Coordinates of C-alpha atoms and ligand atoms in Angstrom, one line a residue:
X1 CA -18.7 22.6 -30.0
X2 CA -19.8 19.2 -28.8
X3 CA -18.9 17.9 -25.3
X4 CA -15.4 17.0 -24.7
X5 CA -14.1 13.9 -22.9
X6 CA -11.0 13.1 -21.0
X7 CA -9.0 9.8 -21.2
X8 CA -7.1 8.4 -18.3
X9 CA -5.1 5.1 -18.3
X10 CA -3.7 3.0 -15.5
X11 CA -0.9 0.7 -15.8
X12 CA -1.3 -1.3 -12.4
X13 CA 0.2 -4.3 -11.2
X14 CA -2.3 -6.7 -12.6
X15 CA -3.4 -5.2 -15.8
X16 CA -4.2 -1.8 -17.8
X17 CA -7.4 0.0 -17.7
X18 CA -8.8 3.0 -19.1
X19 CA -11.6 5.5 -18.2
X20 CA -13.2 8.1 -20.2
X21 CA -14.9 10.8 -18.4
X22 CA -16.8 14.1 -18.9
X23 CA -16.3 17.4 -17.2
X24 CA -18.7 16.3 -14.4
X25 CA -16.8 13.2 -14.0
X26 CA -19.4 10.9 -15.6
X27 CA -18.0 7.7 -17.1
X28 CA -18.6 7.5 -20.7
X29 CA -16.5 4.3 -21.4
X30 CA -14.1 2.0 -19.4
X31 CA -12.2 -1.1 -20.1
X32 CA -9.4 -3.4 -19.1
X33 CA -6.7 -5.2 -20.7
X34 CA -4.4 -8.1 -19.3
X35 CA -0.8 -7.5 -20.1
X36 CA -0.1 -9.8 -23.2
X37 CA 2.7 -12.1 -22.6
X38 CA 5.8 -11.7 -24.8
X39 CA 8.9 -13.7 -23.9
X40 CA 12.2 -12.9 -25.4
X41 CA 15.4 -14.8 -24.1
X42 CA 13.4 -16.7 -21.6
X43 CA 12.3 -13.4 -19.9
X44 CA 9.0 -11.5 -20.0
X45 CA 9.3 -8.6 -22.4
X46 CA 7.5 -5.9 -20.3
X47 CA 8.3 -3.2 -22.7
X48 CA 6.7 -4.9 -25.5
X49 CA 3.8 -5.8 -23.3
X50 CA 3.1 -2.5 -22.0
X51 CA 3.2 -0.8 -25.5
X52 CA 0.8 -3.5 -26.9
X53 CA -1.6 -3.0 -23.8
X54 CA -1.4 0.9 -24.5
X55 CA -2.5 0.6 -28.1
X56 CA -5.1 -1.9 -27.4
X57 CA -6.9 0.3 -24.7
X58 CA -6.8 3.1 -27.3
X59 CA -8.5 0.6 -29.8
X60 CA -11.0 -0.2 -27.0
X61 CA -12.2 3.4 -26.7
X62 CA -15.3 3.5 -28.9
X63 CA -14.6 5.0 -32.3
X64 CA -17.5 7.5 -32.1
X65 CA -16.1 8.9 -28.8
X66 CA -12.4 9.3 -30.0
X67 CA -13.0 12.6 -31.7
X68 CA -14.4 13.9 -28.4
X69 CA -11.2 13.2 -26.5
X70 CA -9.6 16.6 -25.3
X71 CA -6.7 15.2 -23.2
X72 CA -5.0 11.9 -22.1
X73 CA -2.9 11.1 -19.0
X74 CA -1.4 7.9 -17.6
X75 CA -0.4 6.6 -14.3
X76 CA 2.0 3.6 -13.8
X77 CA 3.5 1.6 -10.9
X78 CA 5.7 3.7 -8.7
X79 CA 9.4 3.0 -9.1
X80 CA 9.0 0.9 -12.3
X81 CA 12.0 2.3 -14.2
X82 CA 13.4 2.4 -17.9
X83 CA 16.8 3.3 -19.0
X84 CA 16.3 4.3 -22.6
X85 CA 18.3 6.0 -25.4
X86 CA 18.1 9.6 -25.1
X87 CA 17.8 9.9 -29.0
X88 CA 15.6 7.1 -29.8
X89 CA 13.5 6.4 -26.7
X90 CA 14.3 2.8 -27.0
X91 CA 15.1 0.9 -24.0
X92 CA 18.7 0.1 -23.4
X93 CA 18.1 -2.4 -20.6
X94 CA 15.1 -4.5 -19.6
X95 CA 12.8 -2.5 -17.2
X96 CA 13.4 -2.6 -13.5
X97 CA 9.9 -3.4 -12.1
X98 CA 8.3 -1.6 -9.0
X99 CA 8.9 -4.4 -6.6
X100 CA 12.4 -5.3 -7.8
X101 CA 15.2 -4.7 -5.3
X102 CA 18.8 -3.5 -6.1
X103 CA 20.5 -4.0 -2.9
X104 CA 24.0 -3.8 -4.5
X105 CA 23.3 -0.1 -5.1
X106 CA 22.3 0.6 -1.5
X107 CA 25.7 1.5 -0.1
X108 CA 26.4 4.0 -2.9
X109 CA 23.0 5.6 -2.4
X110 CA 23.3 5.7 1.3
X111 CA 26.6 7.3 1.1
X112 CA 25.2 10.3 -1.0
X113 CA 21.6 10.8 0.2
X114 CA 20.5 12.2 3.5
X115 CA 19.9 9.6 6.3
X116 CA 16.5 7.8 6.0
X117 CA 15.7 9.5 2.6
X118 CA 13.1 7.6 0.5
X119 CA 15.8 6.6 -1.9
X120 CA 17.5 4.7 0.6
X121 CA 15.4 1.5 0.0
X122 CA 16.6 -1.2 -2.3
X123 CA 13.6 -0.8 -4.6
X124 CA 13.8 2.9 -5.0
X125 CA 14.2 4.3 -8.5
X126 CA 17.5 5.6 -7.5
X127 CA 18.9 2.3 -6.5
X128 CA 17.8 1.0 -9.9
X129 CA 19.6 3.8 -11.6
X130 CA 22.7 3.5 -9.6
X131 CA 22.8 -0.4 -10.1
X132 CA 22.5 0.2 -13.8
X133 CA 25.2 2.7 -13.8
X134 CA 27.5 0.4 -12.0
X135 CA 26.9 -2.4 -14.3
X136 CA 26.9 -0.8 -17.6
X137 CA 30.1 0.3 -19.6
X138 CA 28.7 1.6 -22.8
X139 CA 25.8 3.6 -23.6
X140 CA 26.2 5.8 -20.5
X141 CA 26.4 9.0 -22.3
X142 CA 23.2 8.7 -24.4
X143 CA 21.0 7.2 -21.8
X144 CA 18.0 8.7 -20.1
X145 CA 15.9 7.6 -17.2
X146 CA 12.1 7.3 -17.5
X147 CA 9.3 6.0 -15.2
X148 CA 6.7 3.5 -16.7
X149 CA 4.2 6.4 -17.1
X150 CA 6.6 8.8 -18.5
X151 CA 7.7 6.3 -21.2
X152 CA 4.1 5.3 -22.1
X153 CA 3.1 9.1 -22.3
X154 CA 6.2 9.6 -24.5
X155 CA 4.8 7.1 -26.9
X156 CA 1.8 9.3 -27.4
X157 CA 3.5 12.9 -27.4
X158 CA 6.9 12.3 -28.6
X159 CA 8.8 14.5 -26.3
X160 CA 11.6 12.7 -24.6
X161 CA 12.6 13.4 -21.0
X162 CA 9.6 14.4 -19.2
X163 CA 8.5 13.2 -15.7
X164 CA 6.2 14.3 -12.9
X165 CA 7.0 15.2 -9.4
X166 CA 5.1 12.1 -8.0
X167 CA 6.8 9.5 -10.2
X168 CA 10.2 11.2 -9.5
X169 CA 10.1 11.2 -5.7
X170 CA 11.6 7.9 -5.4
X171 CA 14.6 8.9 -7.7
X172 CA 15.4 11.7 -5.4
X173 CA 13.5 14.8 -6.6
X174 CA 12.4 17.2 -4.1
X175 CA 9.0 18.5 -4.8
X176 CA 9.2 21.2 -2.1
X177 CA 12.1 23.0 -3.7
X178 CA 10.9 21.8 -7.1
X179 CA 14.2 20.6 -8.1
X180 CA 16.7 17.8 -7.8
X181 CA 18.8 18.4 -4.6
X182 CA 22.5 19.3 -4.8
X183 CA 23.6 15.9 -3.4
X184 CA 22.0 14.1 -6.3
X185 CA 22.8 16.8 -8.9
X186 CA 26.6 16.4 -8.2
X187 CA 26.5 12.7 -9.1
X188 CA 27.6 11.7 -12.5
X189 CA 24.4 9.6 -13.3
X190 CA 22.4 12.8 -12.7
X191 CA 22.7 13.5 -16.4
X192 CA 20.2 10.6 -17.0
X193 CA 17.4 12.3 -14.9
X194 CA 14.3 13.7 -16.7
X195 CA 12.9 17.1 -16.3
X196 CA 10.0 17.2 -13.9
X197 CA 6.6 19.0 -14.1
X198 CA 3.5 18.9 -12.0
X199 CA 1.0 15.9 -12.7
X200 CA -1.7 17.0 -15.2
X201 CA 0.4 19.6 -16.9
X202 CA 0.0 19.6 -20.7
X203 CA 3.2 18.3 -22.3
X204 CA 2.2 18.5 -26.0
X205 CA -0.3 17.3 -28.6
X206 CA -1.0 13.8 -29.4
X207 CA 1.5 12.7 -32.1
X208 CA 0.0 13.0 -35.6
X209 CA 0.5 9.4 -36.7
X210 CA -1.5 8.1 -33.7
X211 CA -4.1 10.8 -34.0
X212 CA -4.9 9.9 -37.6
X213 CA -4.7 6.2 -37.0
X214 CA -7.3 6.1 -34.3
X215 CA -9.3 9.0 -35.2
X216 CA -8.5 11.6 -32.3
X217 CA -8.6 15.3 -32.9
X218 CA -5.8 17.6 -33.9
X219 CA -6.1 19.6 -30.5
X220 CA -5.9 16.4 -28.4
X221 CA -3.2 17.0 -25.7
X222 CA -1.2 14.5 -23.6
X223 CA -0.8 15.6 -19.8
X224 CA 1.9 14.5 -17.2
X225 CA 0.8 11.5 -15.2
X226 CA 1.3 10.1 -11.7
X227 CA 1.7 6.8 -9.8
X228 CA -1.0 4.2 -9.6
X229 CA -1.6 4.7 -5.9
X230 CA -1.9 8.4 -6.1
X231 CA -4.2 8.1 -9.1
X232 CA -6.5 5.9 -6.9
X233 CA -6.5 8.4 -4.3
X234 CA -7.3 11.2 -6.8
X235 CA -10.2 9.1 -8.0
X236 CA -11.9 9.3 -4.5
X237 CA -12.0 13.3 -5.1
X238 CA -10.8 13.9 -1.5
X239 CA -9.6 17.4 -2.5
X240 CA -9.8 19.3 0.8
X241 CA -7.1 19.1 3.8
X242 CA -8.3 16.6 6.4
X243 CA -10.0 14.3 3.9
X244 CA -8.4 10.8 3.9
X245 CA -8.8 7.5 2.0
X246 CA -8.2 4.2 3.7
X247 CA -7.7 1.3 1.2
X248 CA -8.8 -1.9 2.8
X249 CA -7.3 -4.3 0.2
X250 CA -5.0 -7.2 0.9
X251 CA -3.3 -4.8 3.3
X252 CA -4.5 -1.5 4.9
X253 CA -3.1 1.7 3.6
X254 CA -4.0 5.2 4.5
X255 CA -3.6 8.4 2.6
X256 CA -4.4 11.9 4.1
X257 CA -4.4 15.3 2.4
X258 CA -2.6 17.7 4.5
X259 CA -1.3 21.2 4.5
X260 CA 2.0 20.0 6.2
X261 CA 4.6 17.6 4.8
X262 CA 5.4 14.5 6.8
X263 CA 8.5 12.0 6.4
X264 CA 9.3 9.5 8.9
X265 CA 11.4 6.6 7.7
X266 CA 10.8 4.8 11.0
X267 CA 7.1 4.2 10.0
X268 CA 7.5 4.3 6.4
X269 CA 5.5 7.5 6.3
X270 CA 6.2 9.9 3.4
X271 CA 4.5 12.7 1.5
X272 CA 3.7 13.2 -2.0
X273 CA 3.2 16.7 -3.4
X274 CA -0.3 17.5 -4.9
X275 CA -0.2 21.1 -6.1
X276 CA -0.1 23.2 -2.9
X277 CA -0.8 20.3 -0.6
X278 CA 0.7 17.2 0.6
X279 CA -0.5 13.7 0.4
X280 CA 0.7 11.8 3.6
X281 CA 0.7 8.1 3.5
X282 CA 1.5 4.9 5.4
X283 CA 0.7 1.3 4.9
X284 CA 0.1 -1.5 7.6
X285 CA 0.5 -5.1 7.0
X286 CA -2.8 -5.9 8.5
X287 CA -5.8 -6.0 6.1
X288 CA -7.9 -8.3 4.1
X289 CA -5.2 -10.8 3.5
X290 CA -5.7 -11.9 7.0
X291 CA -9.4 -12.1 6.7
X292 CA -9.0 -14.3 3.6
X293 CA -7.1 -16.8 5.7
X294 CA -10.2 -17.6 7.7
X295 CA -13.1 -16.6 5.6
X296 CA -14.3 -16.6 2.0
X297 CA -15.7 -13.5 0.5
X298 CA -19.3 -15.1 0.9
X299 CA -18.6 -16.0 4.4
X300 CA -17.4 -12.5 5.1
X301 CA -20.5 -11.1 3.7
X302 CA -23.0 -13.4 5.5
X303 CA -21.1 -13.3 8.9
X304 CA -20.9 -9.5 8.7
X305 CA -24.7 -9.2 8.2
X306 CA -25.2 -10.6 11.8
X307 CA -22.7 -8.3 13.5
X308 CA -24.0 -5.4 15.7
X309 CA -21.7 -2.8 14.8
X310 CA -22.8 -0.5 17.7
X311 CA -21.5 -2.9 20.3
X312 CA -17.8 -3.0 20.9
X313 CA -16.1 -6.4 20.7
X314 CA -14.2 -7.5 23.7
X315 CA -11.5 -9.3 21.5
X316 CA -8.3 -7.6 21.0
X317 CA -6.2 -8.8 18.2
X318 CA -3.4 -7.7 16.0
X319 CA -4.1 -9.4 12.7
X320 CA -1.0 -10.0 10.6
X321 CA -0.2 -12.6 8.0
X322 CA 3.5 -12.7 9.2
X323 CA 5.8 -11.4 11.8
X324 CA 6.6 -7.6 11.3
X325 CA 4.9 -4.2 11.1
X326 CA 6.1 -0.9 10.1
X327 CA 2.9 1.4 10.4
X328 CA 1.5 2.5 12.8
X329 CA 4.0 0.6 14.9
X330 CA 7.5 0.2 13.5
X331 CA 8.4 -3.2 14.8
X332 CA 10.1 -5.8 12.4
X333 CA 9.4 -8.4 15.2
X334 CA 5.8 -7.8 15.8
X335 CA 4.1 -11.2 16.2
X336 CA 0.5 -11.5 14.9
X337 CA -1.5 -11.0 18.1
X338 CA -5.0 -12.5 17.8
X339 CA -5.1 -12.1 21.6
X340 CA -2.8 -12.3 24.4
X341 CA -2.3 -15.2 26.8
X342 CA -0.9 -14.1 29.8
X343 CA 0.6 -16.6 32.1
X344 CA 2.9 -16.3 34.9
X345 CA 5.0 -19.3 35.6
X346 CA 7.8 -19.7 38.3
X347 CA 10.3 -22.3 37.9
X348 CA 12.2 -23.6 34.9
X349 CA 10.6 -27.1 34.8
X350 CA 7.2 -25.5 34.6
X351 CA 8.2 -23.1 32.3
X352 CA 9.2 -25.8 29.6
X353 CA 6.0 -27.7 30.2
X354 CA 4.1 -24.6 29.8
X355 CA 5.6 -23.9 26.5
X356 CA 5.0 -27.5 25.4
X357 CA 1.3 -27.1 26.4
X358 CA 0.9 -23.8 24.5
X359 CA 2.8 -24.9 21.6
X360 CA 0.6 -27.9 21.2
X361 CA -2.3 -25.6 21.1
X362 CA -0.5 -23.2 18.8
X363 CA -0.3 -20.6 21.4
X364 CA 2.6 -18.9 22.8
X365 CA 2.7 -17.8 26.3
X366 CA 3.6 -14.3 27.3
X367 CA 5.5 -14.9 30.5
X368 CA 7.0 -12.7 33.2
X369 CA 9.6 -14.7 34.9
X370 CA 13.2 -14.2 35.5
X371 CA 15.1 -17.4 35.0
X372 CA 17.7 -17.5 32.2
X373 CA 16.3 -20.6 30.4
X374 CA 12.9 -19.0 30.3
X375 CA 14.4 -15.9 28.6
X376 CA 16.2 -18.1 26.1
X377 CA 12.9 -19.8 25.4
X378 CA 11.1 -16.5 25.1
X379 CA 13.6 -15.4 22.5
X380 CA 13.7 -18.6 20.7
X381 CA 10.0 -18.7 20.4
X382 CA 9.8 -15.2 19.6
X383 CA 7.5 -14.5 22.5
X384 CA 6.3 -11.1 23.6
X385 CA 7.0 -10.1 27.2
X386 CA 4.2 -8.2 28.9
X387 CA 4.6 -6.3 32.1
X388 CA 3.2 -8.4 35.1
X389 CA -0.2 -6.9 35.9
X390 CA -0.6 -5.2 39.2
X391 CA -3.7 -5.6 41.2
X392 CA -5.2 -2.1 40.0
X393 CA -4.6 -2.8 36.3
X394 CA -7.6 -3.4 34.2
X395 CA -7.8 -7.2 33.6
X396 CA -7.4 -8.7 30.1
X397 CA -10.7 -10.1 29.0
X398 CA -10.7 -13.9 29.7
X399 CA -11.2 -16.6 27.5
X400 CA -13.2 -19.2 29.7
X401 CA -12.5 -22.1 27.3
X402 CA -8.8 -21.7 27.3
X403 CA -8.5 -21.2 31.0
X404 CA -10.4 -24.4 31.6
X405 CA -8.6 -26.3 29.1
X406 CA -5.4 -25.2 30.7
X407 CA -6.3 -26.1 34.2
X408 CA -7.8 -29.6 33.0
X409 CA -4.3 -30.2 31.3
X410 CA -2.6 -29.2 34.5
X411 CA -4.8 -31.3 36.6
X412 CA -4.5 -34.1 34.4
X413 CA -0.7 -34.0 35.1
X414 CA 0.0 -33.8 31.3
X415 CA 2.6 -31.1 31.9
X416 CA 4.0 -32.6 35.0
X417 CA 3.6 -29.3 36.9
X418 CA 1.8 -28.2 39.8
X419 CA -1.1 -26.0 39.6
X420 CA -0.4 -23.8 42.6
X421 CA 2.9 -22.3 41.1
X422 CA 0.9 -21.0 37.9
X423 CA -0.4 -17.7 37.9
X424 CA -3.1 -17.9 35.3
X425 CA -5.7 -15.4 36.5
X426 CA -5.2 -12.9 33.8
X427 CA -5.4 -15.1 30.7
X428 CA -6.8 -14.1 27.4
X429 CA -6.4 -15.8 24.1
X430 CA -3.4 -15.3 21.9
X431 CA -3.1 -16.5 18.3
X432 CA -6.0 -17.8 16.4
X433 CA -6.8 -20.7 18.6
X434 CA -8.9 -21.2 20.4
X435 CA -11.4 -18.9 18.6
X436 CA -14.7 -17.8 20.0
X437 CA -17.4 -20.5 19.1
X438 CA -19.3 -18.0 17.2
X439 CA -17.8 -17.0 13.9
X440 CA -19.7 -13.8 14.0
X441 CA -18.0 -12.9 17.3
X442 CA -14.8 -13.9 15.7
X443 CA -15.0 -11.7 12.6
X444 CA -16.4 -8.9 14.6
X445 CA -13.2 -9.1 16.9
X446 CA -10.9 -9.1 13.8
X447 CA -12.9 -6.2 12.1
X448 CA -12.8 -4.2 15.3
X449 CA -9.1 -4.8 15.7
X450 CA -8.3 -3.8 12.4
X451 CA -10.3 -0.7 12.9
X452 CA -8.2 0.2 16.1
X453 CA -5.0 -0.2 14.0
X454 CA -6.5 2.3 11.5
X455 CA -7.4 4.8 14.2
X456 CA -3.9 4.4 15.6
X457 CA -2.6 5.1 12.0
X458 CA -4.5 8.2 11.7
X459 CA -3.5 9.3 15.3
X460 CA 0.2 8.8 14.4
X461 CA -0.2 10.9 11.4
X462 CA -1.6 13.7 13.6
X463 CA 1.0 13.2 16.1
X464 CA 3.7 13.6 13.4
X465 CA 2.1 16.8 12.5
X466 CA -0.3 16.2 9.6
X467 CA -3.5 17.9 9.2
X468 CA -6.1 16.5 11.6
X469 CA -8.4 14.0 9.5
X470 CA -12.0 15.0 9.3
X471 CA -13.6 12.6 6.9
X472 CA -12.6 9.1 5.8
X473 CA -13.4 7.7 2.4
X474 CA -12.9 3.9 1.7
X475 CA -11.5 1.9 -1.1
X476 CA -10.6 -1.6 -1.8
X477 CA -12.4 -5.1 -1.2
X478 CA -13.4 -4.0 2.4
X479 CA -15.1 -0.9 1.4
X480 CA -18.3 -2.7 0.5
X481 CA -18.7 -4.1 4.0
X482 CA -21.3 -1.7 5.7
X483 CA -21.1 -3.1 9.2
X484 CA -17.2 -2.7 9.2
X485 CA -17.9 0.9 8.0
X486 CA -20.3 1.5 11.0
X487 CA -17.7 -0.3 13.4
X488 CA -14.9 2.0 12.0
X489 CA -17.0 5.2 12.4
X490 CA -17.6 4.3 16.0
X491 CA -13.8 3.4 16.7
X492 CA -12.4 6.3 14.5
X493 CA -15.1 8.9 15.8
X494 CA -15.2 10.2 12.1
X495 CA -17.7 10.0 9.2
X496 CA -16.7 7.1 7.2
X497 CA -18.0 6.4 3.7
X498 CA -17.3 4.3 0.6
X499 CA -15.5 6.3 -2.1
X500 CA -17.5 6.5 -5.2
X501 CA -14.8 6.0 -7.5
X502 CA -11.7 3.9 -6.7
X503 CA -10.2 3.1 -10.1
X504 CA -6.6 4.5 -10.7
X505 CA -7.7 5.1 -14.4
X506 CA -10.5 7.4 -13.2
X507 CA -7.9 9.4 -11.2
X508 CA -5.7 9.5 -14.4
X509 CA -8.7 10.8 -16.3
X510 CA -9.2 13.6 -13.7
X511 CA -5.5 14.5 -14.4
X512 CA -6.3 14.8 -18.1
X513 CA -9.3 16.9 -17.3
X514 CA -7.1 19.2 -15.1
X515 CA -4.6 19.5 -18.0
X516 CA -7.2 20.4 -20.4
X517 CA -8.9 23.0 -18.4
X518 CA -5.6 24.5 -17.6
X519 CA -4.5 24.5 -21.1
X520 CA -7.6 26.1 -22.3
X521 CA -7.5 29.1 -19.9
Ligands
ADP601 P1 -5.9 -6.1 -3.3 O1 -5.3 -5.2 -2.4 O2 -5.3 -7.4 -3.3 O3 -6.4 -5.4 -4.7 P2 -8.9 -5.8 -3.0 O4 -9.1 -4.4 -2.9 O5 -9.4 -6.6 -4.2 O6 -7.4 -6.3 -2.7 O7 -9.6 -6.6 -1.7 C1 -9.4 -7.8 -1.4 C2 -9.7 -8.0 0.0 O8 -11.0 -7.7 0.5 C3 -9.6 -9.7 0.3 O9 -8.5 -9.9 1.2 C4 -10.9 -10.0 1.2 O10 -10.6 -10.7 2.3 C5 -11.5 -8.6 1.5 N1 -13.0 -8.7 1.5 C6 -13.8 -9.3 0.4 N2 -15.0 -9.1 0.8 C7 -15.1 -8.6 2.0 C8 -16.1 -8.2 2.8 N3 -17.5 -8.3 2.7 N4 -15.7 -7.5 4.0 C9 -14.5 -7.3 4.3 N5 -13.5 -7.6 3.6 C10 -13.8 -8.2 2.4

């Protein structure tokens, strides 16, 4: 027999891709399709679009390779939900997209689910199901819930009502006991829930009409899929506990393979099952989107070349695009800290003047003073209070330019206040201005600060009980930055490298390979 190939398809947020690999993981063909735009009743018809993209991808697989395909698997966006007719498989309702929220269902869901369960979020699959259930009058008896990947796979194998335990996590499936928990099972809408198997399990043969239409072989099987972010993790082939993948895209996400399961809603940390292990993950709001605010991709590349990654940057930032962070610090009010300005002022008048000064510089002071009005101002301006530094405490790194500017301003009498009553010895910069004169230093400081957040993230997972991280692979736009990789190695104290494969479609192809191997033994 000739060599067999394994087909993975990814239905991500921005389009659909396929990857065709062999047993060694070598790619024989790959491609991408945008989601075609079909509009019905002034709304995007996603169901039609996904179906069209699926068959376009099958057509894109080179004709001479199709007979070699032994198995197929698909990943889809997590929590993208379809309610279909359990007899025909046709959608009864427009699909609920991954990022759609159904807050109307939250009270009901919270009243039945354990506190802080993954389903207790407006965008969970269960909230989508309950929202539909509460709205819909008819069709309830013959309805079935499927995730995007389940439904697309169904188009290929034809057996209705099958899902995988990764996709089913957000509807409430418990992957540890391998069942729907009793609190969910006892609900009337639980009759809609699909049966659940392990990702990569063979579901059945490719439907005959599709086989003959496209020229696939009779023994080609279709295997259970997973979510897009898990497929991207699988692509990196981090298969041992302690191996992790940091994704440096618009945001920073980490995923660690662990022997223990961790769930902590405070930090948005939860675990997906992967066979006998757990994939523990969390996502920070810092990341490439902040870099993008200041630098183009070309600038990032050029400036990075001049960074000495062996040297620690003295700048300490918390780069965020907006207020609020969940992981590794759970604080919805966390203000982007590009550095900290500490000024200690005594007296209401002075405080007001100081606030004006800093505001004009787009800087917020962190003040430690007791007056009522000051506190109101601090609250109104969302200022972070820092403890008053004692003599023995290490000093914050100073920003000479700012201190000088500040004193100039005071001396010129702009603020109408008296220098003597301002304690501005420990001053560092806060927010983006003023930034160091050198862009290289500035970028160095931001990259280093993100590395510290990454280190904190891995430490938090360890503190919560996950397997200790041993090696970090990197995916996303930041992975190609070698200087950043070196900085992260120094800060994390771990080997860091770029993942060879990061496409979710490649991860889905690995699931297809797994299914075919299992099927043949
Ligand atoms: P997304 O999460 O949006 O898919 P990508 O994985 O495509 O993001 O990564 C895009 C991000 O990578 C951008 O925010 C950009 O700032 C960042 N980026 C691009 N080039 C570099 C580089 N050389 N060094 C660091 N970051 C970079």
